[in-house]
Short mmCIF file of C-alpha atoms in Angstrom, two decimals:
data_model
loop_
_atom_site.label_atom_id
_atom_site.label_comp_id
_atom_site.label_asym_id
_atom_site.label_seq_id
_atom_site.Cartn_x
_atom_site.Cartn_y
_atom_site.Cartn_z
CA MET A 1 120.82 124.21 111.89
CA ALA A 2 123.50 125.34 109.11
CA VAL A 3 125.35 122.00 109.27
CA ASP A 4 121.84 120.17 109.04
CA TYR A 5 120.91 122.09 105.95
CA ALA A 6 124.09 121.24 104.44
CA VAL A 7 123.52 117.43 105.01
CA ILE A 8 120.11 117.76 103.47
CA VAL A 9 121.30 119.65 100.41
CA LEU A 10 124.13 117.43 99.77
CA TYR A 11 121.82 114.39 100.07
CA LEU A 12 119.21 116.03 97.43
CA ALA A 13 122.12 116.78 95.15
CA GLY A 14 123.37 113.33 95.38
CA MET A 15 119.83 112.08 94.35
CA LEU A 16 119.81 114.14 91.27
CA ALA A 17 123.35 113.08 90.53
CA MET A 18 122.27 109.26 90.73
CA GLY A 19 119.59 110.02 88.26
CA TRP A 20 121.86 111.19 85.86
CA TRP A 21 124.24 108.39 86.17
CA GLY A 22 121.14 106.17 85.85
CA MET A 23 120.31 107.61 82.74
CA ARG A 24 123.41 106.13 81.13
CA ARG A 25 122.43 102.74 82.11
CA ALA A 26 118.75 102.74 80.76
CA LYS A 27 119.37 101.62 77.21
CA SER A 28 116.25 99.54 76.68
CA LYS A 29 112.65 98.96 78.12
CA SER A 30 113.69 96.32 80.32
CA ASP A 31 116.65 98.46 81.77
CA PHE A 32 114.19 101.41 82.33
CA LEU A 33 111.38 99.47 83.87
CA VAL A 34 112.87 96.60 85.71
CA ALA A 35 116.87 97.45 85.99
CA GLY A 36 117.39 94.89 83.07
CA ARG A 37 116.27 92.05 85.56
CA ARG A 38 119.60 91.99 86.74
CA LEU A 39 119.67 92.88 90.45
CA GLY A 40 121.81 90.72 92.73
CA PRO A 41 120.81 89.79 96.60
CA ALA A 42 122.32 93.05 97.95
CA MET A 43 120.89 95.76 95.63
CA TYR A 44 117.35 93.81 95.61
CA SER A 45 117.11 93.42 99.17
CA GLY A 46 117.97 97.24 99.70
CA THR A 47 115.58 98.39 97.10
CA MET A 48 112.69 96.19 98.35
CA ALA A 49 113.00 97.46 101.64
CA ALA A 50 113.12 100.91 100.62
CA ILE A 51 109.98 100.75 98.51
CA VAL A 52 107.95 99.29 101.22
CA LEU A 53 109.38 101.51 104.18
CA GLY A 54 108.42 104.87 103.15
CA GLY A 55 107.62 108.08 105.23
CA ALA A 56 104.54 106.47 106.47
CA SER A 57 106.33 103.55 108.13
CA THR A 58 108.94 106.03 109.56
CA ILE A 59 106.81 109.18 110.69
CA GLY A 60 103.47 107.21 110.81
CA GLY A 61 105.16 104.15 112.63
CA VAL A 62 106.80 106.52 115.36
CA GLY A 63 103.24 108.12 115.46
CA LEU A 64 101.49 104.91 116.12
CA GLY A 65 104.07 104.14 118.72
CA TYR A 66 103.29 107.53 120.31
CA GLN A 67 99.45 106.83 120.37
CA TYR A 68 99.39 102.96 121.06
CA GLY A 69 102.92 102.09 122.41
CA LEU A 70 104.66 98.73 121.25
CA SER A 71 101.42 97.71 119.57
CA GLY A 72 101.92 100.57 117.14
CA ALA A 73 104.24 98.46 115.46
CA TRP A 74 101.55 96.24 113.80
CA MET A 75 101.20 98.45 110.86
CA VAL A 76 104.70 98.23 109.53
CA PHE A 77 104.89 94.61 111.11
CA THR A 78 101.97 93.44 108.66
CA ILE A 79 103.96 94.95 105.83
CA GLY A 80 106.88 93.00 106.64
CA LEU A 81 104.68 89.82 107.12
CA GLY A 82 103.22 90.50 103.65
CA LEU A 83 106.57 90.91 102.18
CA LEU A 84 107.98 87.53 103.67
CA ALA A 85 104.79 85.68 102.27
CA LEU A 86 105.40 87.23 98.93
CA SER A 87 109.07 86.31 98.91
CA LEU A 88 108.74 82.74 100.16
CA PHE A 89 105.78 81.68 98.29
CA PHE A 90 105.29 83.62 94.93
CA SER A 91 108.32 85.72 94.04
CA ALA A 92 110.19 82.97 92.26
CA ARG A 93 107.06 82.25 90.15
CA ILE A 94 106.35 85.87 89.64
CA ALA A 95 110.15 86.62 88.59
CA ARG A 96 110.02 83.93 86.03
CA LEU A 97 106.97 85.40 84.13
CA LYS A 98 109.14 88.14 82.85
CA VAL A 99 106.41 90.42 82.44
CA TYR A 100 106.42 94.25 83.52
CA THR A 101 103.07 94.81 85.13
CA VAL A 102 100.40 92.67 87.19
CA SER A 103 98.05 93.15 84.24
CA GLU A 104 100.21 91.47 81.88
CA MET A 105 100.34 88.41 84.31
CA LEU A 106 96.64 88.43 84.34
CA ASP A 107 96.53 88.41 80.44
CA LEU A 108 98.89 85.55 80.31
CA ARG A 109 96.83 83.55 82.73
CA TYR A 110 93.30 84.30 81.77
CA GLY A 111 94.17 84.80 77.79
CA GLY A 112 94.19 88.38 77.43
CA VAL A 113 90.78 89.76 78.75
CA ALA A 114 91.14 91.06 82.16
CA GLY A 115 94.16 93.15 81.69
CA ILE A 116 92.44 96.58 80.81
CA ILE A 117 89.97 96.65 83.91
CA SER A 118 92.91 95.42 86.46
CA GLY A 119 95.14 98.14 84.82
CA VAL A 120 92.75 100.90 85.51
CA VAL A 121 92.36 99.87 89.29
CA MET A 122 96.12 99.36 89.81
CA TRP A 123 96.85 102.68 88.09
CA ALA A 124 94.24 104.60 90.49
CA TYR A 125 96.09 102.83 93.37
CA THR A 126 99.63 103.65 92.36
CA LEU A 127 98.59 107.32 91.52
CA MET A 128 96.94 107.82 94.87
CA LEU A 129 99.86 106.31 96.73
CA ALA A 130 102.22 108.54 94.77
CA VAL A 131 100.29 111.68 95.59
CA THR A 132 100.07 110.85 99.56
CA SER A 133 103.90 110.26 99.63
CA THR A 134 104.24 113.60 97.67
CA ILE A 135 102.29 115.47 100.31
CA ALA A 136 104.44 114.11 103.06
CA TYR A 137 107.19 116.64 101.50
CA ALA A 138 105.29 119.47 102.91
CA THR A 139 105.62 118.07 106.62
CA ILE A 140 109.25 117.30 106.09
CA PHE A 141 110.39 120.61 104.39
CA ASP A 142 108.48 122.61 106.76
CA VAL A 143 110.41 121.02 109.69
CA LEU A 144 113.67 121.71 107.68
CA PHE A 145 113.07 125.08 106.25
CA GLY A 146 109.87 126.40 107.04
CA LEU A 147 108.77 126.29 103.35
CA ASP A 148 105.21 127.06 102.09
CA ARG A 149 103.47 123.89 101.72
CA THR A 150 102.90 124.10 97.83
CA VAL A 151 106.45 125.09 97.55
CA ALA A 152 107.72 122.20 99.55
CA ILE A 153 105.46 119.63 97.48
CA VAL A 154 106.80 121.04 94.45
CA LEU A 155 110.30 121.12 95.50
CA GLY A 156 110.34 117.54 96.52
CA GLY A 157 108.15 116.36 93.84
CA LEU A 158 110.39 117.86 91.06
CA ILE A 159 113.49 116.00 92.69
CA VAL A 160 111.86 112.62 92.56
CA VAL A 161 110.36 113.31 89.20
CA GLY A 162 113.68 114.43 87.80
CA TYR A 163 115.92 111.38 88.82
CA SER A 164 112.91 108.80 87.98
CA THR A 165 112.54 110.32 84.57
CA LEU A 166 116.02 110.39 83.84
CA GLY A 167 116.97 106.78 84.61
CA GLY A 168 113.92 104.95 85.52
CA MET A 169 114.37 101.92 87.48
CA TRP A 170 118.16 102.24 87.44
CA SER A 171 118.15 105.43 89.18
CA ILE A 172 115.48 104.61 91.40
CA THR A 173 117.34 101.38 92.55
CA LEU A 174 120.73 103.39 92.98
CA THR A 175 118.70 105.93 95.10
CA ASP A 176 117.16 103.50 96.96
CA MET A 177 120.39 102.10 98.11
CA VAL A 178 121.46 105.07 99.43
CA GLN A 179 118.11 105.69 100.98
CA PHE A 180 118.18 102.26 102.70
CA VAL A 181 121.64 102.96 104.32
CA VAL A 182 120.60 106.43 105.32
CA LYS A 183 117.34 105.16 106.99
CA THR A 184 119.33 102.33 108.67
CA ILE A 185 121.90 104.58 110.28
CA GLY A 186 119.60 107.36 110.83
CA VAL A 187 116.63 105.46 112.58
CA LEU A 188 117.96 102.38 113.76
CA LEU A 189 121.68 103.09 114.98
CA LEU A 190 121.12 106.58 115.86
CA LEU A 191 117.62 107.88 116.78
CA LEU A 192 116.41 104.41 118.35
CA PRO A 193 119.13 104.32 121.18
CA VAL A 194 119.19 107.92 121.62
CA ALA A 195 115.31 108.02 122.23
CA VAL A 196 115.36 104.98 124.58
CA VAL A 197 118.22 106.78 126.80
CA LYS A 198 116.61 110.14 126.82
CA ALA A 199 113.46 108.67 127.99
CA GLY A 200 115.28 106.97 131.03
CA GLY A 201 115.46 103.25 129.53
CA PHE A 202 112.62 100.77 129.41
CA ALA A 203 111.95 100.46 133.15
CA ALA A 204 111.30 104.05 133.36
CA MET A 205 109.35 104.07 130.27
CA LYS A 206 107.26 101.17 131.80
CA ALA A 207 106.74 103.14 135.05
CA GLN A 208 105.59 106.05 133.43
CA LEU A 209 102.96 104.94 130.82
CA PRO A 210 100.04 102.90 131.19
CA GLY A 211 100.13 99.14 130.75
CA ASP A 212 98.31 99.13 127.32
CA TYR A 213 101.43 100.73 125.97
CA PHE A 214 103.31 97.51 126.40
CA ALA A 215 100.46 94.89 125.47
CA PRO A 216 100.91 93.06 122.19
CA LEU A 217 97.43 93.75 121.11
CA GLY A 218 96.98 97.16 122.76
CA ILE A 219 96.16 98.80 119.43
CA GLY A 220 93.11 96.51 119.04
CA GLY A 221 92.50 92.99 117.49
CA GLY A 222 90.20 94.39 115.02
CA THR A 223 92.70 96.95 113.82
CA VAL A 224 95.42 94.35 113.64
CA PHE A 225 93.27 92.04 111.55
CA THR A 226 92.36 94.90 109.19
CA TYR A 227 96.07 95.83 108.79
CA VAL A 228 96.70 92.14 107.75
CA LEU A 229 93.89 92.10 105.18
CA ILE A 230 94.95 95.50 103.50
CA TYR A 231 98.86 95.71 104.02
CA SER A 232 99.83 92.08 104.11
CA PHE A 233 97.69 91.23 101.20
CA GLY A 234 98.58 94.48 99.43
CA MET A 235 102.19 93.43 99.54
CA LEU A 236 101.10 90.41 97.50
CA ILE A 237 99.55 92.36 94.36
CA GLY A 238 100.79 95.90 94.37
CA GLN A 239 102.49 96.82 91.11
CA ASP A 240 104.95 98.92 93.14
CA ILE A 241 106.05 95.71 94.99
CA TRP A 242 105.96 93.30 91.73
CA GLN A 243 108.00 95.83 89.77
CA ARG A 244 110.55 95.28 92.20
CA VAL A 245 110.50 91.48 91.96
CA PHE A 246 110.66 91.59 88.39
CA THR A 247 114.16 93.17 88.91
CA ALA A 248 115.81 89.94 90.42
CA ARG A 249 118.16 88.31 88.30
CA GLY A 250 116.85 84.93 89.33
CA ASP A 251 114.59 82.80 91.69
CA ARG A 252 117.05 82.61 94.45
CA VAL A 253 117.55 86.30 94.57
CA ALA A 254 113.91 87.01 94.75
CA ARG A 255 113.34 84.54 97.17
CA LEU A 256 116.43 85.24 99.37
CA GLY A 257 116.65 89.04 98.92
CA GLY A 258 112.89 89.48 99.63
CA THR A 259 113.08 87.48 102.93
CA VAL A 260 115.90 89.70 104.14
CA ALA A 261 113.99 92.92 103.35
CA GLY A 262 110.91 91.39 105.17
CA THR A 263 113.06 90.67 108.31
CA TYR A 264 114.38 94.01 108.10
CA CYS A 265 110.65 95.36 108.04
CA LEU A 266 109.86 93.69 111.27
CA LEU A 267 113.08 95.13 112.91
CA TYR A 268 112.13 98.55 111.58
CA ALA A 269 108.33 98.31 112.93
CA LEU A 270 109.69 97.47 116.18
CA ALA A 271 112.19 100.30 116.30
CA GLY A 272 109.37 102.88 115.10
CA ALA A 273 107.19 101.60 117.88
CA VAL A 274 109.93 102.11 120.63
CA ILE A 275 110.80 105.40 119.42
CA GLY A 276 107.33 106.57 119.65
CA THR A 277 106.74 105.04 123.00
CA ALA A 278 109.88 106.91 124.22
CA ALA A 279 108.46 110.08 122.76
CA LYS A 280 105.43 109.63 124.56
CA VAL A 281 107.30 109.95 127.92
CA LEU A 282 109.36 112.92 126.91
CA TYR A 283 106.46 114.78 125.25
CA PRO A 284 103.30 113.60 126.40
CA HIS A 285 101.09 116.36 125.15
CA LEU A 286 101.89 116.72 121.58
CA GLY A 287 99.07 118.03 119.33
CA SER A 288 99.32 115.13 116.95
CA PRO A 289 100.76 111.70 117.27
CA ASP A 290 102.54 112.34 113.61
CA ASP A 291 104.53 115.15 115.25
CA ALA A 292 106.43 112.72 117.69
CA PHE A 293 109.12 112.06 115.27
CA ALA A 294 109.92 115.64 113.95
CA THR A 295 109.96 116.67 117.79
CA ILE A 296 112.16 113.93 119.16
CA VAL A 297 114.66 114.44 116.18
CA LYS A 298 114.90 118.26 116.91
CA ASP A 299 114.94 118.08 120.63
CA ALA A 300 117.21 114.91 121.32
CA LEU A 301 119.82 114.73 118.58
CA PRO A 302 122.77 116.95 118.27
CA VAL A 303 123.44 119.07 115.27
CA GLY A 304 124.79 117.17 112.18
CA VAL A 305 123.21 114.02 113.50
CA ARG A 306 119.85 115.66 113.36
CA GLY A 307 120.17 116.46 109.45
CA LEU A 308 121.21 113.02 108.79
CA VAL A 309 118.08 111.52 110.67
CA LEU A 310 115.85 114.14 109.01
CA ALA A 311 117.34 113.17 105.72
CA ALA A 312 116.45 109.48 106.73
CA ALA A 313 112.74 110.44 106.77
CA LEU A 314 113.08 112.54 103.56
CA SER A 315 114.61 109.25 101.90
CA ALA A 316 111.57 107.07 103.29
CA VAL A 317 109.19 109.32 101.65
CA MET A 318 111.33 109.50 98.46
CA SER A 319 111.63 105.90 98.04
CA THR A 320 108.03 105.25 98.21
CA SER A 321 107.08 108.17 95.95
CA SER A 322 109.59 107.26 93.33
CA GLY A 323 108.39 103.61 93.60
CA ALA A 324 104.86 104.49 93.27
CA LEU A 325 105.59 106.93 90.53
CA ILE A 326 107.37 104.66 87.90
CA ALA A 327 104.63 102.13 88.95
CA CYS A 328 101.89 104.47 87.88
CA ALA A 329 103.66 105.44 84.85
CA THR A 330 104.31 101.81 83.69
CA VAL A 331 100.70 100.81 84.05
CA ALA A 332 99.39 104.02 82.25
CA ASN A 333 101.74 103.32 79.73
CA ASN A 334 101.82 99.64 79.10
CA ASP A 335 98.36 98.50 80.45
CA ILE A 336 96.15 101.43 79.20
CA TRP A 337 97.82 103.49 76.68
CA ALA A 338 99.23 100.64 74.72
CA ARG A 339 95.87 98.72 74.71
CA LEU A 340 94.18 101.79 73.61
CA ARG A 341 96.36 102.25 70.71
CA ARG A 342 96.19 98.61 69.66
CA GLY A 343 92.41 99.00 69.61
CA VAL A 344 92.87 101.66 66.77
CA GLY A 345 95.31 99.45 64.84
CA TYR A 346 98.43 99.70 66.72
CA ARG A 347 100.55 96.79 67.32
CA ARG A 348 103.47 96.55 69.87
CA THR A 349 106.48 94.74 68.87
CA PRO A 350 107.92 92.46 71.77
CA ASP A 351 110.76 93.97 73.72
CA ASP A 352 113.98 91.53 73.53
CA GLY A 353 115.21 93.45 76.70
CA THR A 354 118.78 94.06 75.28
CA GLY A 355 118.73 97.43 73.72
CA ASP A 356 121.24 96.57 71.16
CA GLY A 357 121.91 95.44 67.53
CA SER A 358 118.84 95.73 65.40
CA ALA A 359 116.64 96.59 68.24
CA THR A 360 118.28 99.68 69.03
CA GLU A 361 116.14 102.26 67.51
CA ARG A 362 112.93 100.31 69.04
CA ALA A 363 114.41 100.14 72.47
CA HIS A 364 115.34 104.08 72.48
CA ASP A 365 111.66 104.57 71.34
CA GLU A 366 110.25 102.43 74.14
CA VAL A 367 112.65 104.15 76.84
CA ARG A 368 111.56 107.52 75.44
CA GLY A 369 107.85 106.66 75.52
CA ASN A 370 108.18 105.33 79.33
CA ARG A 371 110.10 108.52 80.22
CA VAL A 372 107.41 110.73 78.85
CA PHE A 373 104.98 108.98 80.91
CA ILE A 374 106.66 109.18 83.98
CA LEU A 375 107.18 113.06 83.33
CA LEU A 376 103.34 113.21 82.93
CA MET A 377 102.62 111.21 85.82
CA GLY A 378 104.95 113.02 87.95
CA VAL A 379 103.23 116.26 86.92
CA ALA A 380 99.88 114.96 87.59
CA VAL A 381 100.86 113.75 91.00
CA ILE A 382 102.58 117.27 91.84
CA GLY A 383 99.27 118.88 90.99
CA LEU A 384 97.06 116.55 92.68
CA ALA A 385 99.20 116.98 95.79
CA CYS A 386 99.12 120.93 95.86
CA ALA A 387 95.23 120.63 95.42
CA LEU A 388 94.47 118.35 98.10
CA ASN A 389 94.82 118.75 101.77
CA ASP A 390 93.82 115.26 102.96
CA VAL A 391 93.81 112.19 100.48
CA VAL A 392 93.44 109.63 103.10
CA GLU A 393 89.88 108.65 102.14
CA ALA A 394 91.05 108.59 98.34
CA LEU A 395 93.67 106.34 99.33
CA THR A 396 91.68 104.07 101.51
CA LEU A 397 89.13 103.80 98.44
CA ALA A 398 91.86 102.80 95.97
CA TYR A 399 93.59 100.29 98.37
CA ASN A 400 90.25 98.53 99.25
CA VAL A 401 89.23 98.50 95.64
CA LEU A 402 92.69 96.98 94.66
CA VAL A 403 92.64 94.21 97.47
CA GLY A 404 88.86 93.64 97.20
CA GLY A 405 88.80 93.41 93.47
CA LEU A 406 92.27 91.93 92.36
CA LEU A 407 93.61 89.86 95.14
CA VAL A 408 91.40 86.81 94.46
CA PRO A 409 92.08 86.71 90.64
CA ILE A 410 95.70 87.18 91.05
CA LEU A 411 96.31 84.60 93.61
CA GLY A 412 93.72 82.25 92.18
CA GLY A 413 95.44 82.41 88.87
CA LEU A 414 98.76 81.46 90.52
CA LEU A 415 97.19 78.78 92.71
CA TRP A 416 94.13 77.27 90.90
CA LYS A 417 94.35 75.99 87.55
CA ARG A 418 90.26 75.96 87.18
CA GLY A 419 90.23 79.66 87.45
CA THR A 420 88.79 81.17 84.29
CA ALA A 421 88.86 84.55 82.75
CA ALA A 422 84.90 84.86 83.09
CA GLY A 423 85.55 84.04 87.05
CA ALA A 424 88.44 86.60 87.08
CA LEU A 425 86.28 89.61 85.63
CA ALA A 426 83.42 88.48 88.00
CA ALA A 427 85.76 88.59 91.01
CA VAL A 428 87.03 92.03 90.07
CA ALA A 429 83.47 93.43 89.44
CA ALA A 430 81.80 91.69 92.56
CA GLY A 431 84.97 92.52 94.70
CA GLY A 432 85.35 96.11 93.76
CA LEU A 433 81.43 96.85 93.80
CA THR A 434 81.09 95.47 97.09
CA VAL A 435 84.00 97.64 98.59
CA VAL A 436 82.68 100.71 97.12
CA GLY A 437 79.05 100.13 98.16
CA SER A 438 80.14 99.07 101.65
CA MET A 439 82.16 102.21 102.17
CA ALA A 440 79.31 104.45 101.08
CA ALA A 441 77.22 102.74 103.39
CA LEU A 442 79.42 102.36 106.56
CA GLY A 443 82.15 104.98 105.86
CA VAL A 444 85.45 104.94 103.89
CA LEU A 445 87.46 104.26 106.92
CA ALA A 446 85.25 101.33 108.29
CA ASN A 447 87.11 97.90 108.80
CA GLU A 448 83.90 95.99 107.17
CA PRO A 449 84.20 96.96 103.68
CA ILE A 450 87.53 94.90 102.89
CA CYS A 451 86.04 91.83 104.47
CA TYR A 452 82.79 91.99 102.42
CA GLY A 453 84.63 92.90 99.13
CA LEU A 454 86.92 89.80 99.64
CA SER A 455 84.31 87.48 100.42
CA ALA A 456 82.22 88.73 97.42
CA SER A 457 85.29 88.55 95.17
CA LEU A 458 86.20 84.83 96.19
CA LEU A 459 82.51 83.55 95.84
CA ALA A 460 82.07 85.31 92.38
CA TYR A 461 85.35 83.65 91.09
CA VAL A 462 84.72 80.27 92.31
CA VAL A 463 80.96 79.95 91.12
CA VAL A 464 81.55 81.49 87.96
CA SER A 465 84.75 79.68 87.10
CA LEU A 466 82.96 76.35 87.99
CA ALA A 467 79.87 77.12 85.92
CA GLY A 468 81.78 77.97 82.81
CA GLU A 469 84.13 76.30 80.38
CA PRO A 470 87.79 75.76 81.74
CA THR A 471 90.41 77.93 80.49
CA ASP A 472 92.11 77.02 77.09
CA ALA A 473 94.32 74.20 77.19
CA ALA A 474 96.74 76.12 75.02
CA VAL A 475 96.74 79.13 77.42
CA LEU A 476 97.40 77.25 80.20
CA ALA A 477 100.29 75.53 78.63
CA ALA A 478 101.76 78.57 77.60
CA TRP A 479 101.02 79.95 81.29
CA ARG A 480 102.67 76.80 82.90
CA ALA A 481 105.71 77.01 80.68
CA ARG A 482 106.26 80.60 81.79
CA LEU A 483 105.94 80.00 85.36
CA ALA A 484 108.56 77.09 84.88
CA GLY A 485 110.90 79.52 83.35
CA THR A 486 110.84 77.75 80.01
CA PRO A 487 108.75 79.85 77.66
CA GLU A 488 107.23 77.75 74.74
CA GLU A 489 108.03 80.64 72.35
CA ALA A 490 111.78 79.45 71.46
CA GLY A 491 113.33 81.65 68.80
CA THR A 492 111.69 84.84 69.96
CA PRO A 493 114.07 87.74 70.95
CA GLU A 494 113.19 87.36 74.49
CA ARG A 495 114.11 83.79 74.46
CA ASP A 496 117.06 84.24 72.47
CA ALA A 497 118.32 86.87 74.95
CA ALA A 498 117.62 84.74 77.79
CA GLU A 499 119.66 81.93 76.34
CA ALA A 500 122.58 84.05 75.38
CA GLY A 501 122.72 85.45 78.86
CA ALA A 502 122.91 81.95 80.25
CA ALA A 503 125.62 81.34 77.97
CA GLY A 504 127.73 84.22 78.86
CA SER A 505 126.52 86.56 76.08
CA PRO A 506 129.31 89.39 75.67
CA GLY A 507 127.97 92.92 76.38
CA ARG A 508 125.97 91.57 79.13
CA THR A 509 128.41 91.62 82.16
CA GLU A 510 128.33 90.86 85.82
CA ALA A 511 128.85 93.81 88.01
CA VAL A 512 131.41 94.29 90.91
CA ALA A 513 131.24 97.42 92.99
CA GLY A 514 134.11 99.69 92.03
CA SER A 515 134.95 97.90 88.72
CA PRO A 516 135.07 100.43 85.73
CA SER A 517 134.06 97.51 83.26
CA ARG A 518 131.44 95.94 85.28
CA THR A 519 128.26 97.70 86.60
CA ALA A 520 127.04 97.35 90.24
CA ASP A 521 125.52 94.20 91.49
CA THR A 522 124.54 92.66 88.01
CA VAL A 523 124.95 89.48 85.91
CA PRO A 524 123.23 88.38 82.46
CA SER A 525 119.63 87.80 82.33
CA SER A 526 116.80 87.42 80.20
CA ALA A 527 115.08 89.79 79.37
CA ALA A 528 96.85 98.87 102.38
CA PRO A 529 90.97 101.31 107.93
CA ILE A 530 93.97 103.12 106.14
CA PRO A 531 95.58 105.74 107.72
CA PRO A 532 97.94 107.93 105.87
CA ASN A 533 100.46 105.42 106.92
CA ARG A 534 101.06 103.14 103.74
CA SER A 535 104.59 103.22 103.31
#
């Protein structure tokens, strides 16, 4: 195992080194939170695939394959479908908004009254997502080094908090690219073919397992439907996902790169299910389905390769954990803390996204503030992960409230001009309360609460919007201008930066890998019942 340990240690050291390198790139709020909105297709596709395919999609996806066969792919498959829908139908408009959070989008669309409520809901969701991802370190480091649970969580958590705090989204993007490559090699190119060969091939697998293991809906039609409601719809509105969309340098990158990442998710889903099915043939009596991944890696792979595949599992957890952490900190700082400060007389100055010239001091302050919030949220996440043994119910509650309360006002704002601020608030309240009440009555893991919540949210949104006055024409005009990518506030720092970037402003350079004067993959620009299996 010495070689495997060396591979893991080098991988972890590399993550911290990239965090340090990313710190040199994060000169402004835009750089720190959304990588300067400058990612090209390759980096955008890699980082988007990394954020949605976490430890749950890897370890949990293999576990579902072990338990249900090929239909165990549905959980990760619905994640891919949601990402495809987001990329094809919404990502271009989302990227053109030039905001940092989902709540800022709601403020723009409805006139600034829905943000604080949606911010609290989104913060709770991203916090619990980060906690569950951090808990996963205990399983992986126990397999690797036999570490105590608390020590494993603290070790893994500190590494993620370290590189995320240093360079923000630039560090996370760079580490995500490494994690994407490691997952592709470790899971798709190494573990998948080895598992199938060890199990005797598909013919032997079909001969030794029940027919349900190869039925498309062997996991159950109701479960698939719930996955669609929670995971596919969750992809459309999660802050962790939107924050990656904001990193795209243009409409085409958001659409094309997201489509590539979504397609990759579909392949990854099938691979995990096949690996789990092979594990069922090889080890039919494991204590838990989630043990299937670690067991087949330890027994079926040679030294060195085993370390790489375990690094793939670790990278999957880290990509989700870091993405959820920066999303949680962004919401806490920009949607909650900044609003509270404004409520006592604080006024936030618009960010120009450049971090140079007369804006340098303000840019440094904003980067410092967001860095502090990542550190604070990271400490809170590690503490909660150490204190909780099982947060499935807490994550389910957060996810159901997120989708049940926010899906309708967000998609309604994008698709229906008659939707109003009162309708949005009514939808959040009706959907959230219905979900919570239904889970209290039927159980947190029941399938019905999300259906009831979405129905109540949609009804409240439509009825209250139609019963009240339409949204102010000036608000809608500004919203349509922003969606079109032509903000009306010409002359603002953000607008000036956009125009300067389009004209080839000096100091904003397109990147080519390996070029010392050009940074990687950039060009000028303006400024989910839930098992513990959310990637």
